[in-house]
Coordinates of C-alpha atoms in Angstrom, one line a residue:
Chain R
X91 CA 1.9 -10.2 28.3
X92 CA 4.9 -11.1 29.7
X93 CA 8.4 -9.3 29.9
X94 CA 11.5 -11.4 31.2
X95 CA 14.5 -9.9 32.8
X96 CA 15.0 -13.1 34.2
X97 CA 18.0 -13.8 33.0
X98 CA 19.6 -10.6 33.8
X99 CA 22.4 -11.3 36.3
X100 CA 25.1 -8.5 37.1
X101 CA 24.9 -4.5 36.4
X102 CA 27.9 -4.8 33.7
X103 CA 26.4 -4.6 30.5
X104 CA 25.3 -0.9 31.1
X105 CA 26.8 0.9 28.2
X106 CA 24.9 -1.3 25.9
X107 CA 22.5 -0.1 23.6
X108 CA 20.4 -2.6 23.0
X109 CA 20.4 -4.1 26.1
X110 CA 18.4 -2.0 29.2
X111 CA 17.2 -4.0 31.1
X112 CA 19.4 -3.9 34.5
X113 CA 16.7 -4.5 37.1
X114 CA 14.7 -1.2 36.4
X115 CA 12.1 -0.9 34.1
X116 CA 11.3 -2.4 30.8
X117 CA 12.5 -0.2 28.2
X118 CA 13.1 -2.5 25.6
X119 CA 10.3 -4.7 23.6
X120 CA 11.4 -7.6 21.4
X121 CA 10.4 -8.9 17.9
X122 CA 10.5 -12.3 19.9
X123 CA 8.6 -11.0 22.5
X124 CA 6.0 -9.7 20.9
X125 CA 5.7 -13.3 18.3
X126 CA 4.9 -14.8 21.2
X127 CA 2.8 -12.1 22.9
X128 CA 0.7 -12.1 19.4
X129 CA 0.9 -15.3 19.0
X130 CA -1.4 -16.1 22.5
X131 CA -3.4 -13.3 22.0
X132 CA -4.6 -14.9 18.7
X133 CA -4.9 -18.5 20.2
X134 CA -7.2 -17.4 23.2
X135 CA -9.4 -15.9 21.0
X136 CA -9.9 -18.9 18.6
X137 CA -8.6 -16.6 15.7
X138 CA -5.9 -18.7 14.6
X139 CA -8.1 -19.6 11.9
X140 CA -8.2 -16.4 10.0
X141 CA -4.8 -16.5 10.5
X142 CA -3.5 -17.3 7.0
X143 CA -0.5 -15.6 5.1
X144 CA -2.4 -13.7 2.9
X145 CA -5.3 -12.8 5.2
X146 CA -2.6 -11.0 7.7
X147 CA -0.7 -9.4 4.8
X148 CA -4.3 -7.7 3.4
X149 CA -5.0 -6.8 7.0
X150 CA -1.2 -5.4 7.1
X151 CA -2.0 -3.6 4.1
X152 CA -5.2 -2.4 5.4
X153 CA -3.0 -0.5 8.6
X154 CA -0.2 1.1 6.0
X155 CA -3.6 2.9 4.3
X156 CA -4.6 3.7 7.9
X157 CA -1.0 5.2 8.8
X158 CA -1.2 7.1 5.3
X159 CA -4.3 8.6 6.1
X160 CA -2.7 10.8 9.2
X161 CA -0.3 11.8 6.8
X162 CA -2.5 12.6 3.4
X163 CA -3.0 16.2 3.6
X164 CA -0.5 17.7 5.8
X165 CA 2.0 18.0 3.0
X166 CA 5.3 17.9 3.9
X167 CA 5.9 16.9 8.2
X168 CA 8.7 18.0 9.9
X169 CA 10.8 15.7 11.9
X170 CA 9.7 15.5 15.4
X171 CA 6.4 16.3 14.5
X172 CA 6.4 20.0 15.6
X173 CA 2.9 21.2 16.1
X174 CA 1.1 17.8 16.0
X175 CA -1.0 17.5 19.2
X176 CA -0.8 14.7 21.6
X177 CA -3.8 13.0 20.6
X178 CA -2.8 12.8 16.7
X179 CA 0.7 11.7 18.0
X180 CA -1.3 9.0 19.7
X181 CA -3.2 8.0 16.7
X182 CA 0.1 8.0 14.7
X183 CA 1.5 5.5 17.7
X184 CA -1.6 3.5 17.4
X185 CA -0.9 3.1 13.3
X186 CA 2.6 2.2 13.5
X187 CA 2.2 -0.3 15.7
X188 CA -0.9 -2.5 13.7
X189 CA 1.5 -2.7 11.0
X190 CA 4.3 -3.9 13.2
X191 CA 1.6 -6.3 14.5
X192 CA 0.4 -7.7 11.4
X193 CA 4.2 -7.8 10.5
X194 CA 4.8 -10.1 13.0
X195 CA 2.5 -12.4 13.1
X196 CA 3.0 -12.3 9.1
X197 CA 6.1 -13.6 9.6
X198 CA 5.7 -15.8 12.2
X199 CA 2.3 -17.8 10.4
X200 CA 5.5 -18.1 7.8
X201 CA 7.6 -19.6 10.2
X202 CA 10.2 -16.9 9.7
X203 CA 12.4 -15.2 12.0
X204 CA 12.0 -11.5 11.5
X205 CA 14.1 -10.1 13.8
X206 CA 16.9 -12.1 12.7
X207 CA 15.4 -11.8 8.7
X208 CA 15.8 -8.0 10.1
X209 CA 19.6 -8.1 11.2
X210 CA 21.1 -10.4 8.1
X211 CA 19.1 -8.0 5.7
X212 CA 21.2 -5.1 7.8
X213 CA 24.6 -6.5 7.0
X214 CA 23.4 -7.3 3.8
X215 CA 22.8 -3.1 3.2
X216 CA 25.9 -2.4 4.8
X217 CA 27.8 -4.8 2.0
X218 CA 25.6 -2.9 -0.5
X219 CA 26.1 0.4 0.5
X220 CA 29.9 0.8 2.1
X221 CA 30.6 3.7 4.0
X222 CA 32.7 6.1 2.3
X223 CA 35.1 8.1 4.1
X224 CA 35.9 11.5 2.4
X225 CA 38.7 11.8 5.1
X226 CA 40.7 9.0 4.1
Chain W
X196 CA 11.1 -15.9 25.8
X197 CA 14.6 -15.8 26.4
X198 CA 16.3 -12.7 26.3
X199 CA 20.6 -14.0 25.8
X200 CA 21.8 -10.6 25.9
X201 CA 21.5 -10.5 29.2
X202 CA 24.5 -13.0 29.2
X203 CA 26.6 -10.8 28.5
X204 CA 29.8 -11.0 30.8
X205 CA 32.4 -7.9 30.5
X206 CA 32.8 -4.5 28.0
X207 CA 34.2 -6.0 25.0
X208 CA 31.1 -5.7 22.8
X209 CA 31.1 -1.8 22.8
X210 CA 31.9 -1.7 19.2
X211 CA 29.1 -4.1 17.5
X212 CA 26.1 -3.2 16.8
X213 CA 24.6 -5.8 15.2
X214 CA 25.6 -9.2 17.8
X215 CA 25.0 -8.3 21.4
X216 CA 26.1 -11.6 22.2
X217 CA 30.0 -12.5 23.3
X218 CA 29.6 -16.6 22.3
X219 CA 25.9 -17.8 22.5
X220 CA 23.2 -17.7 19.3
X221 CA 21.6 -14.1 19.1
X222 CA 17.8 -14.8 19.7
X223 CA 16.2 -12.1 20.1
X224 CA 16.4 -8.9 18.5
X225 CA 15.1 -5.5 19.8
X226 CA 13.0 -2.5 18.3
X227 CA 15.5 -0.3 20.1
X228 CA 18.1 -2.3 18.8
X229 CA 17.0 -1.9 15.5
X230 CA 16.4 2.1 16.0
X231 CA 19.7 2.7 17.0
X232 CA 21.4 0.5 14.6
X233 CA 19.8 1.8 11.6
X234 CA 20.2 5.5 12.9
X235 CA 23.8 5.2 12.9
X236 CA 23.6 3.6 9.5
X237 CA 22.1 6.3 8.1
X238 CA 24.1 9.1 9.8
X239 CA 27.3 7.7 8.3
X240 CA 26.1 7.3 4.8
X241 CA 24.4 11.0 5.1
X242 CA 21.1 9.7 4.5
X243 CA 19.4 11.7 7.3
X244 CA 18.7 14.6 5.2
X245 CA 16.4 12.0 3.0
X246 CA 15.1 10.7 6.0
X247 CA 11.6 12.7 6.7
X248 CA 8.4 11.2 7.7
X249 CA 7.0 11.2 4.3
X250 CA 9.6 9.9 2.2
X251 CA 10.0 7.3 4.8
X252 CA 6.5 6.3 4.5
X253 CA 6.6 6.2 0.8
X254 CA 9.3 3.7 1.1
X255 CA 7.7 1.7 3.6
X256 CA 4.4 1.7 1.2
X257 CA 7.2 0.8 -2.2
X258 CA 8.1 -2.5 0.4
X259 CA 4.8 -3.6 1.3
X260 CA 4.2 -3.6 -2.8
X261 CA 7.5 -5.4 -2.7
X262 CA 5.7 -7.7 -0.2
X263 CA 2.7 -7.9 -1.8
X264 CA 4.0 -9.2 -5.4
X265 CA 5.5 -12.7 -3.4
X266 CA 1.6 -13.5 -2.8
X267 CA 0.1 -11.8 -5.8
X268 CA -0.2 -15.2 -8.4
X269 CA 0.0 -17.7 -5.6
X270 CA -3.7 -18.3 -4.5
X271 CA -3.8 -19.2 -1.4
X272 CA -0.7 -19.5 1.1
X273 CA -0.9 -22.0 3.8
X274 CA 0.9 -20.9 7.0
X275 CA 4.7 -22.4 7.1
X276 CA 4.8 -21.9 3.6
X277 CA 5.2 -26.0 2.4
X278 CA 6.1 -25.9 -1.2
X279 CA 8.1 -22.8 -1.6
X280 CA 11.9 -22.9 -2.4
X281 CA 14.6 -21.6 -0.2
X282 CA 15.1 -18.8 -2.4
X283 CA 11.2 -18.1 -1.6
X284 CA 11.8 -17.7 1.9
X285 CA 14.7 -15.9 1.4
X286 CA 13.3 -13.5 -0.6
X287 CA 10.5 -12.9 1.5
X288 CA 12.1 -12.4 4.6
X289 CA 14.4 -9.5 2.7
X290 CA 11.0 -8.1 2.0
X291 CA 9.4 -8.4 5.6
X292 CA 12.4 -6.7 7.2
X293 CA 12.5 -4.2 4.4
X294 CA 9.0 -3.1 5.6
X295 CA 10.1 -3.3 9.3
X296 CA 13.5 -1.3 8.6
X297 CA 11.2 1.5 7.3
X298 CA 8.8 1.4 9.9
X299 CA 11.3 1.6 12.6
X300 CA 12.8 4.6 11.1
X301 CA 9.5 6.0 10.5
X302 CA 8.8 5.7 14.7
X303 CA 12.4 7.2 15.1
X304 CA 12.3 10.7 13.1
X305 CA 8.7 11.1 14.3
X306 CA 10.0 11.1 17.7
X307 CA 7.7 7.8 18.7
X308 CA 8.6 4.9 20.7
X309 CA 7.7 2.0 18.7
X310 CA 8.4 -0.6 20.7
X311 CA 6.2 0.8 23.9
X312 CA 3.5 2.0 21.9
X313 CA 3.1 -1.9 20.1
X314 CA 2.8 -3.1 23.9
X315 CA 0.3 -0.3 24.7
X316 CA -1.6 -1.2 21.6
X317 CA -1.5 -4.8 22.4
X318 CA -3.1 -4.1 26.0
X319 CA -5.9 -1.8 24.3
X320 CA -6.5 -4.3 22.2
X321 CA -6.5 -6.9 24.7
X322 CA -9.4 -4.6 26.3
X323 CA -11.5 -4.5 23.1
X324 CA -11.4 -7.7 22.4
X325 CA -11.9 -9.8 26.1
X326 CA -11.5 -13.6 26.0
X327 CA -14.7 -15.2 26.2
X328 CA -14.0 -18.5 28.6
X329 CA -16.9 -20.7 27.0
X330 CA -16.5 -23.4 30.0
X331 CA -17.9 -20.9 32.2
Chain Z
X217 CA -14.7 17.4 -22.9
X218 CA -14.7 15.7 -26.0
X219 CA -16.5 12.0 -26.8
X220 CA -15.3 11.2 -30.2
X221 CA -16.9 8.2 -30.3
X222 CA -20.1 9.4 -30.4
X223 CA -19.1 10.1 -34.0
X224 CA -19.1 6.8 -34.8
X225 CA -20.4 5.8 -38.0
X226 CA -21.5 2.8 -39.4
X227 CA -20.4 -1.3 -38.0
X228 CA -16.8 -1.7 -38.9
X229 CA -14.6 -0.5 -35.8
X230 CA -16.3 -3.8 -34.1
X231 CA -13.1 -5.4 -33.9
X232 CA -10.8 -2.7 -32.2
X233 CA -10.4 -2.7 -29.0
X234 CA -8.1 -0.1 -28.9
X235 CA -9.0 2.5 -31.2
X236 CA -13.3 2.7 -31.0
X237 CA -12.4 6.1 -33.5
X238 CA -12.7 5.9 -36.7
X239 CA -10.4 8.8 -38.3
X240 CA -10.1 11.2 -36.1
X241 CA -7.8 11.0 -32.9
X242 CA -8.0 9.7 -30.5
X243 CA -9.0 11.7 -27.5
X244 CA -10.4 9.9 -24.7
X245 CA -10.2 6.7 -23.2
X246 CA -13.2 4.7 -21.3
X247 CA -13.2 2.2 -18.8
X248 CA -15.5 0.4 -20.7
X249 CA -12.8 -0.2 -23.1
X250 CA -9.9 -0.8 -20.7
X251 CA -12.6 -3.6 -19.2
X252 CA -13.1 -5.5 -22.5
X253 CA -9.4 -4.6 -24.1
X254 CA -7.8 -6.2 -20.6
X255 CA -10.5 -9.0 -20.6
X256 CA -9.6 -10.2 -24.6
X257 CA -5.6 -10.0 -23.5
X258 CA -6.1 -11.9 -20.7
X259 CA -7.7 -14.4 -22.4
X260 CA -5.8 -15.1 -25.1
X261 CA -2.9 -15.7 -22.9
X262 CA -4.4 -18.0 -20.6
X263 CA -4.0 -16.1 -17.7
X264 CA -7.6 -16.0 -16.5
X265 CA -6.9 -18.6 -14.3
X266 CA -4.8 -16.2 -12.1
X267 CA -7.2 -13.4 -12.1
X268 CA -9.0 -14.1 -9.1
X269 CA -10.1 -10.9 -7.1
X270 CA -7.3 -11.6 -4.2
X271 CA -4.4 -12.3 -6.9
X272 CA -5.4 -8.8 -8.7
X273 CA -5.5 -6.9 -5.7
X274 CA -2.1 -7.6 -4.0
X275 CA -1.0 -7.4 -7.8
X276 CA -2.7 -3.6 -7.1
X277 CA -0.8 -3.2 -4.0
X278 CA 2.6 -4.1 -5.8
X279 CA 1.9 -1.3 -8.5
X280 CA 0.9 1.0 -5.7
X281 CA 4.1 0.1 -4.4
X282 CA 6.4 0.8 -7.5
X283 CA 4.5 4.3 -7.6
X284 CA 5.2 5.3 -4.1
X285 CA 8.9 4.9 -4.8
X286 CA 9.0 7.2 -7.6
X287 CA 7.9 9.4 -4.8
X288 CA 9.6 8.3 -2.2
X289 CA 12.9 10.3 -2.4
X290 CA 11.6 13.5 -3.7
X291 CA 10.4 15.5 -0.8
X292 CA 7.1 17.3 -1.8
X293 CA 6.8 17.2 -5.2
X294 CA 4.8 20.9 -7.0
X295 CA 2.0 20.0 -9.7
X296 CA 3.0 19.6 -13.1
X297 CA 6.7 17.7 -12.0
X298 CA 8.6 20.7 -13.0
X299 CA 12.3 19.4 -13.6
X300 CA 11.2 15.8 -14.0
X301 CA 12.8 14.4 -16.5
X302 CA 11.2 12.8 -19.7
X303 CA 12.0 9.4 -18.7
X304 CA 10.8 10.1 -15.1
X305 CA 7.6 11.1 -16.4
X306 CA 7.3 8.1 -18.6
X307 CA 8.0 5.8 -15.8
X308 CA 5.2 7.6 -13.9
X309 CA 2.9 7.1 -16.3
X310 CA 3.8 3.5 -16.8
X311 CA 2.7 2.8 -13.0
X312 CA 0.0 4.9 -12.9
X313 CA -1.6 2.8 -15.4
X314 CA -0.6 -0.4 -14.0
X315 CA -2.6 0.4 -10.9
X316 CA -5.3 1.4 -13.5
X317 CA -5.2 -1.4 -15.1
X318 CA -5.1 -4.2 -12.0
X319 CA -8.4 -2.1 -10.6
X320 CA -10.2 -2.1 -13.9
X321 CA -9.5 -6.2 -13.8
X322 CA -9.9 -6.3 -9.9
X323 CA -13.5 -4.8 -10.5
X324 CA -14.5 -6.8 -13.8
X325 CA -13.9 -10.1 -12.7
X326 CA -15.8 -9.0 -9.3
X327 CA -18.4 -8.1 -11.9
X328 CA -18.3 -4.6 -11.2
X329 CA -19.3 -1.5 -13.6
X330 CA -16.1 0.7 -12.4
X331 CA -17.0 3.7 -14.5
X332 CA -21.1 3.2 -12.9
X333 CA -19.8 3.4 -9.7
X334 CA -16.9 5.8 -10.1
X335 CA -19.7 8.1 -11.7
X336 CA -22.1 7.2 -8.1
X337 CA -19.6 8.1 -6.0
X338 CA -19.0 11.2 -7.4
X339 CA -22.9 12.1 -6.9
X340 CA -22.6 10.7 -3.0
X341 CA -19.3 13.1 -2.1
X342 CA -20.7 16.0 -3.8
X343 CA -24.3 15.3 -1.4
X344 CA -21.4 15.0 1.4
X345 CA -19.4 17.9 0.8
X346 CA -22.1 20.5 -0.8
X347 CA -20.3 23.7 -1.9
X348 CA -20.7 26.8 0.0
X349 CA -21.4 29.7 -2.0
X350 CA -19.8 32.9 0.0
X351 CA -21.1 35.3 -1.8
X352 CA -25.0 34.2 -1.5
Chain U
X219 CA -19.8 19.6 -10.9
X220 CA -20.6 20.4 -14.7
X221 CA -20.9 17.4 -16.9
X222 CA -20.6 18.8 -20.5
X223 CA -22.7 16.8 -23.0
X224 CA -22.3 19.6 -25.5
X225 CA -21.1 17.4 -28.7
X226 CA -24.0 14.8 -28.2
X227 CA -26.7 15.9 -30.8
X228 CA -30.1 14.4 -30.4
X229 CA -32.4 14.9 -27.2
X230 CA -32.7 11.4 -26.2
X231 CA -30.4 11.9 -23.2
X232 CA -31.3 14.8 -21.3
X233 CA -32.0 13.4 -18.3
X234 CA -28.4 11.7 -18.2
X235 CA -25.6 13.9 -16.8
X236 CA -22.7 11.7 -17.3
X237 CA -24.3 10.0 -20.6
X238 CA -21.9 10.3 -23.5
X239 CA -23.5 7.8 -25.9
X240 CA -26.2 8.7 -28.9
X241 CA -29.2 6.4 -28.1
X242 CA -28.4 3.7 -26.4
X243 CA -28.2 2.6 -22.7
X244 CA -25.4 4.4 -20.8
X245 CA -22.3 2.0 -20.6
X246 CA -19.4 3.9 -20.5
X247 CA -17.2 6.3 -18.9
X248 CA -14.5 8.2 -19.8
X249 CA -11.3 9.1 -18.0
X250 CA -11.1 12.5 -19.4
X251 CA -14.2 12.5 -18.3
X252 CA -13.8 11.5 -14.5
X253 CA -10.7 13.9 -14.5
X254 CA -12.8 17.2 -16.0
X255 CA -15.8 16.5 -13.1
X256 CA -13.1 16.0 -10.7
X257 CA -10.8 18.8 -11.2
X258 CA -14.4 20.8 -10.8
X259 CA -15.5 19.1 -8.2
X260 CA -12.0 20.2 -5.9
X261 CA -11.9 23.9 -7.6
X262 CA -15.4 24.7 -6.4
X263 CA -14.7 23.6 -3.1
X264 CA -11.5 25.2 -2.9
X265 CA -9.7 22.1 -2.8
X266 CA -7.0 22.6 -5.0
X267 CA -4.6 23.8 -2.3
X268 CA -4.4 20.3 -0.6
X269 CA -3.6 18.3 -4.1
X270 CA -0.2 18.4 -4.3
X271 CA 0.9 15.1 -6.1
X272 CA 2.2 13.7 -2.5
X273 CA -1.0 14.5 -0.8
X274 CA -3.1 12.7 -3.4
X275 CA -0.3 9.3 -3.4
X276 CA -1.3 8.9 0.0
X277 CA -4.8 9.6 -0.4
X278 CA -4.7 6.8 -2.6
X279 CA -3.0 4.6 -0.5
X280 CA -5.6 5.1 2.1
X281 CA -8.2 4.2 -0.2
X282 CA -6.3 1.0 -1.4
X283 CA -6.1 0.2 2.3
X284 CA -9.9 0.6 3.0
X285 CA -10.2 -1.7 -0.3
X286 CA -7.8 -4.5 1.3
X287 CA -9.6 -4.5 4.5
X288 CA -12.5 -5.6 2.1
X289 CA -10.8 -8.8 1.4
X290 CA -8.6 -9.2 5.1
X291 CA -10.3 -12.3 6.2
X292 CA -12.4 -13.6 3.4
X293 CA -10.1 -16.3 2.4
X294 CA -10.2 -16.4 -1.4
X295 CA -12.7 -15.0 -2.9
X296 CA -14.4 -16.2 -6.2
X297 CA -14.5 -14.3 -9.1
X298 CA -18.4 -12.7 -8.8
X299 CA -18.5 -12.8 -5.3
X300 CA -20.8 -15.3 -4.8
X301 CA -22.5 -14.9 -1.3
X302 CA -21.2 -11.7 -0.6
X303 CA -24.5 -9.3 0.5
X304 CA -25.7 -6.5 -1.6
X305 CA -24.3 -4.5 0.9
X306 CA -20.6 -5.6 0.7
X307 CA -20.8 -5.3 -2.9
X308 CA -21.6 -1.8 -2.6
X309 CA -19.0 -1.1 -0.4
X310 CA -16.5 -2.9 -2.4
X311 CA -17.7 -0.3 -5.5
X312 CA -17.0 2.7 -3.0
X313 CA -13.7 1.4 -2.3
X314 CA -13.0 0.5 -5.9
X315 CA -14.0 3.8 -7.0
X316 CA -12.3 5.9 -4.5
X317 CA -9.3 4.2 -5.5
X318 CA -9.7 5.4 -9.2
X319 CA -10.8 9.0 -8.3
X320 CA -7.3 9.5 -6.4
X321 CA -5.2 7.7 -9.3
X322 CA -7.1 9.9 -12.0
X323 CA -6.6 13.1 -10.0
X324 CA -3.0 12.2 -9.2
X325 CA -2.4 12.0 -12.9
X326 CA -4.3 15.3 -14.0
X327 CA -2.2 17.4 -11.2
X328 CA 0.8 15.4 -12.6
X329 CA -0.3 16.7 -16.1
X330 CA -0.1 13.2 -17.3
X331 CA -3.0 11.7 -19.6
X332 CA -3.8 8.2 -17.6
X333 CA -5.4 7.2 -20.4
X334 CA -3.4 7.8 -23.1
X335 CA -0.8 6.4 -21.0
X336 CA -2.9 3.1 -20.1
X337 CA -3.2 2.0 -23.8
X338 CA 0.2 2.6 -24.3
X339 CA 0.8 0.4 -21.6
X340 CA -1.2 -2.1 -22.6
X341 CA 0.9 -2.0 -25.9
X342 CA 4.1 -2.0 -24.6
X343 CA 2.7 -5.3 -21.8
X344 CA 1.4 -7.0 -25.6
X345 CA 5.1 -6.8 -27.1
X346 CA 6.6 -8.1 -23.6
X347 CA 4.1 -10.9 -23.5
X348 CA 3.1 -12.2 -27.4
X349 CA 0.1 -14.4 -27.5
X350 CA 1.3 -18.1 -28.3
X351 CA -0.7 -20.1 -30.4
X352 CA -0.5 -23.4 -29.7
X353 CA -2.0 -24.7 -33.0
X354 CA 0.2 -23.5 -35.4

């Protein structure tokens, strides 16, 4: 798995959210980045066979049930998740992320962009949902 | 993997959330990005108060059903999609960054860092499932 | 628990398939009857060809979908949907029996006896989770 | 669990807990009757407290999860399932059926009748989609 800051020349973008990678740590994990992480991972393995769209998007499904089961019978969970212990945190971690990994490589067997997909179907909300300001 | 938005030259992309870039092609597109751009677009719409864990997995489960009916009469999908319309591929990548908007929101009120606990997964993962070099 | 069909008298309800009464109410519902009542409609209309075991289940996962968002805003939700309007209840109902009626096809045209193994599972939870009698 | 065979008249059955038919082989089973051994089966065990309508959504959404990883990498899958082991086809009917024993427990705590409800679906799907006869 590989992480390039190798681009990264100066220290003036530092007030920029979405964009922390000075010359410290990785902090930040692209979609892009992990498409291609996946993306080898699958290919070294010979299972780019079983890749097919509709075997990843029952596999995707198959996490979502997963991720529901940590939430089933706790009724209602505050934000934050007051009171969970660390290892069911970690488990919830573990859950999110096979979805987002069966997302990606969803999209990418598709040959679709996700994170762009991602940001057009952002300003696409926006248009659909203005911002109303009471102060006005 | 190229990562542009460490191109960034100067302060004049304070303001914009959704193009980290001054004049080249956005290519890459972050979880954190995402977290902190759909955060503030809840906050000013006052959708927090909606936002819990639960209700945000519900509506991540309502967009993988969303997901689900674009494959449901097809049969099987070939990867790269050949065949389908435009308006297919649209439509599907509104529905794949549906499911990923929710998930990202879902890391966010739970507290989790989504984007570092895909890489950890991805190394677990890497762990239970070694490559096998059959030339040996 | 009532089995009005068992008062069935005489040959000539053998062409109902939604009504296996003969003048009383009707009171209960079987899967037998959902099986072959589904089966005939799909029939007629051609659409066997789509019903292959894949196509019904992501058709499932789409109805599970469109259930979850009735949910999905509502916070917990008490037993019995006090303050639920009518028409809210109606459209729950409508997707609860779409999932219904996607698994009863999912397991016929797998050649499955849903009710059979409904009943059988029933049998293994309760050998799973024996009750505990406090006051022996 | 108490399985109330009280209306059936004859002695042909007595060895047949879940057998509401006069004297032939057992073949069907009710959803009111699923939802009467179920709501016994939860009371007994004091399980009512966890079955809020929420708690029993995702419950099913874990189920339909454990169902899809069934199917993840099969490919299609042919109606019967040739090939597939005695086995998998028993844990397909565990899956199938855990899915149903949410969705009809979800309705009763909802104080919906699924099956009521199913036929009037499959009435209202008949108007929306009229059988076309080619011949006339």
């Amino acid at each position: 798995m590989e992480v390039e800051n190798s681009h990264i020349e100066g220290n003036n973008n530092n007030n920029n959210n979405f964009n922390n990678n000075n010359n410290n740590m990785v902090k930040d994990v692209s979609l892009q980045q992990l498409k291609v992480t996946l993306s080898e991972f699958a290919r070294v393995r010979g299972w780019e066979q079983y890749h097919s769209p509709r075997n990843l998007l029952l596999a995707l499904v198959g996490e979502v049930g997963e991720l529901s089961e940590i939430f089933q019978w706790r009724g209602e969970v505050a934000k934050g998740l007051p009171n969970w212990s660390p290892r069911d945190k970690e488990h919830l971690e573990e859950e999110l992320s096979d979805v987002l990994l069966y997302l990606v490589q969803l999209a990418d067997v598709c040959g679709l962009d996700l994170g762009q997909a991602a940001l057009a179907k952002i300003v696409k909300n926006a248009r659909k949902y203005p911002v109303i300001n009471l102060s006005d």
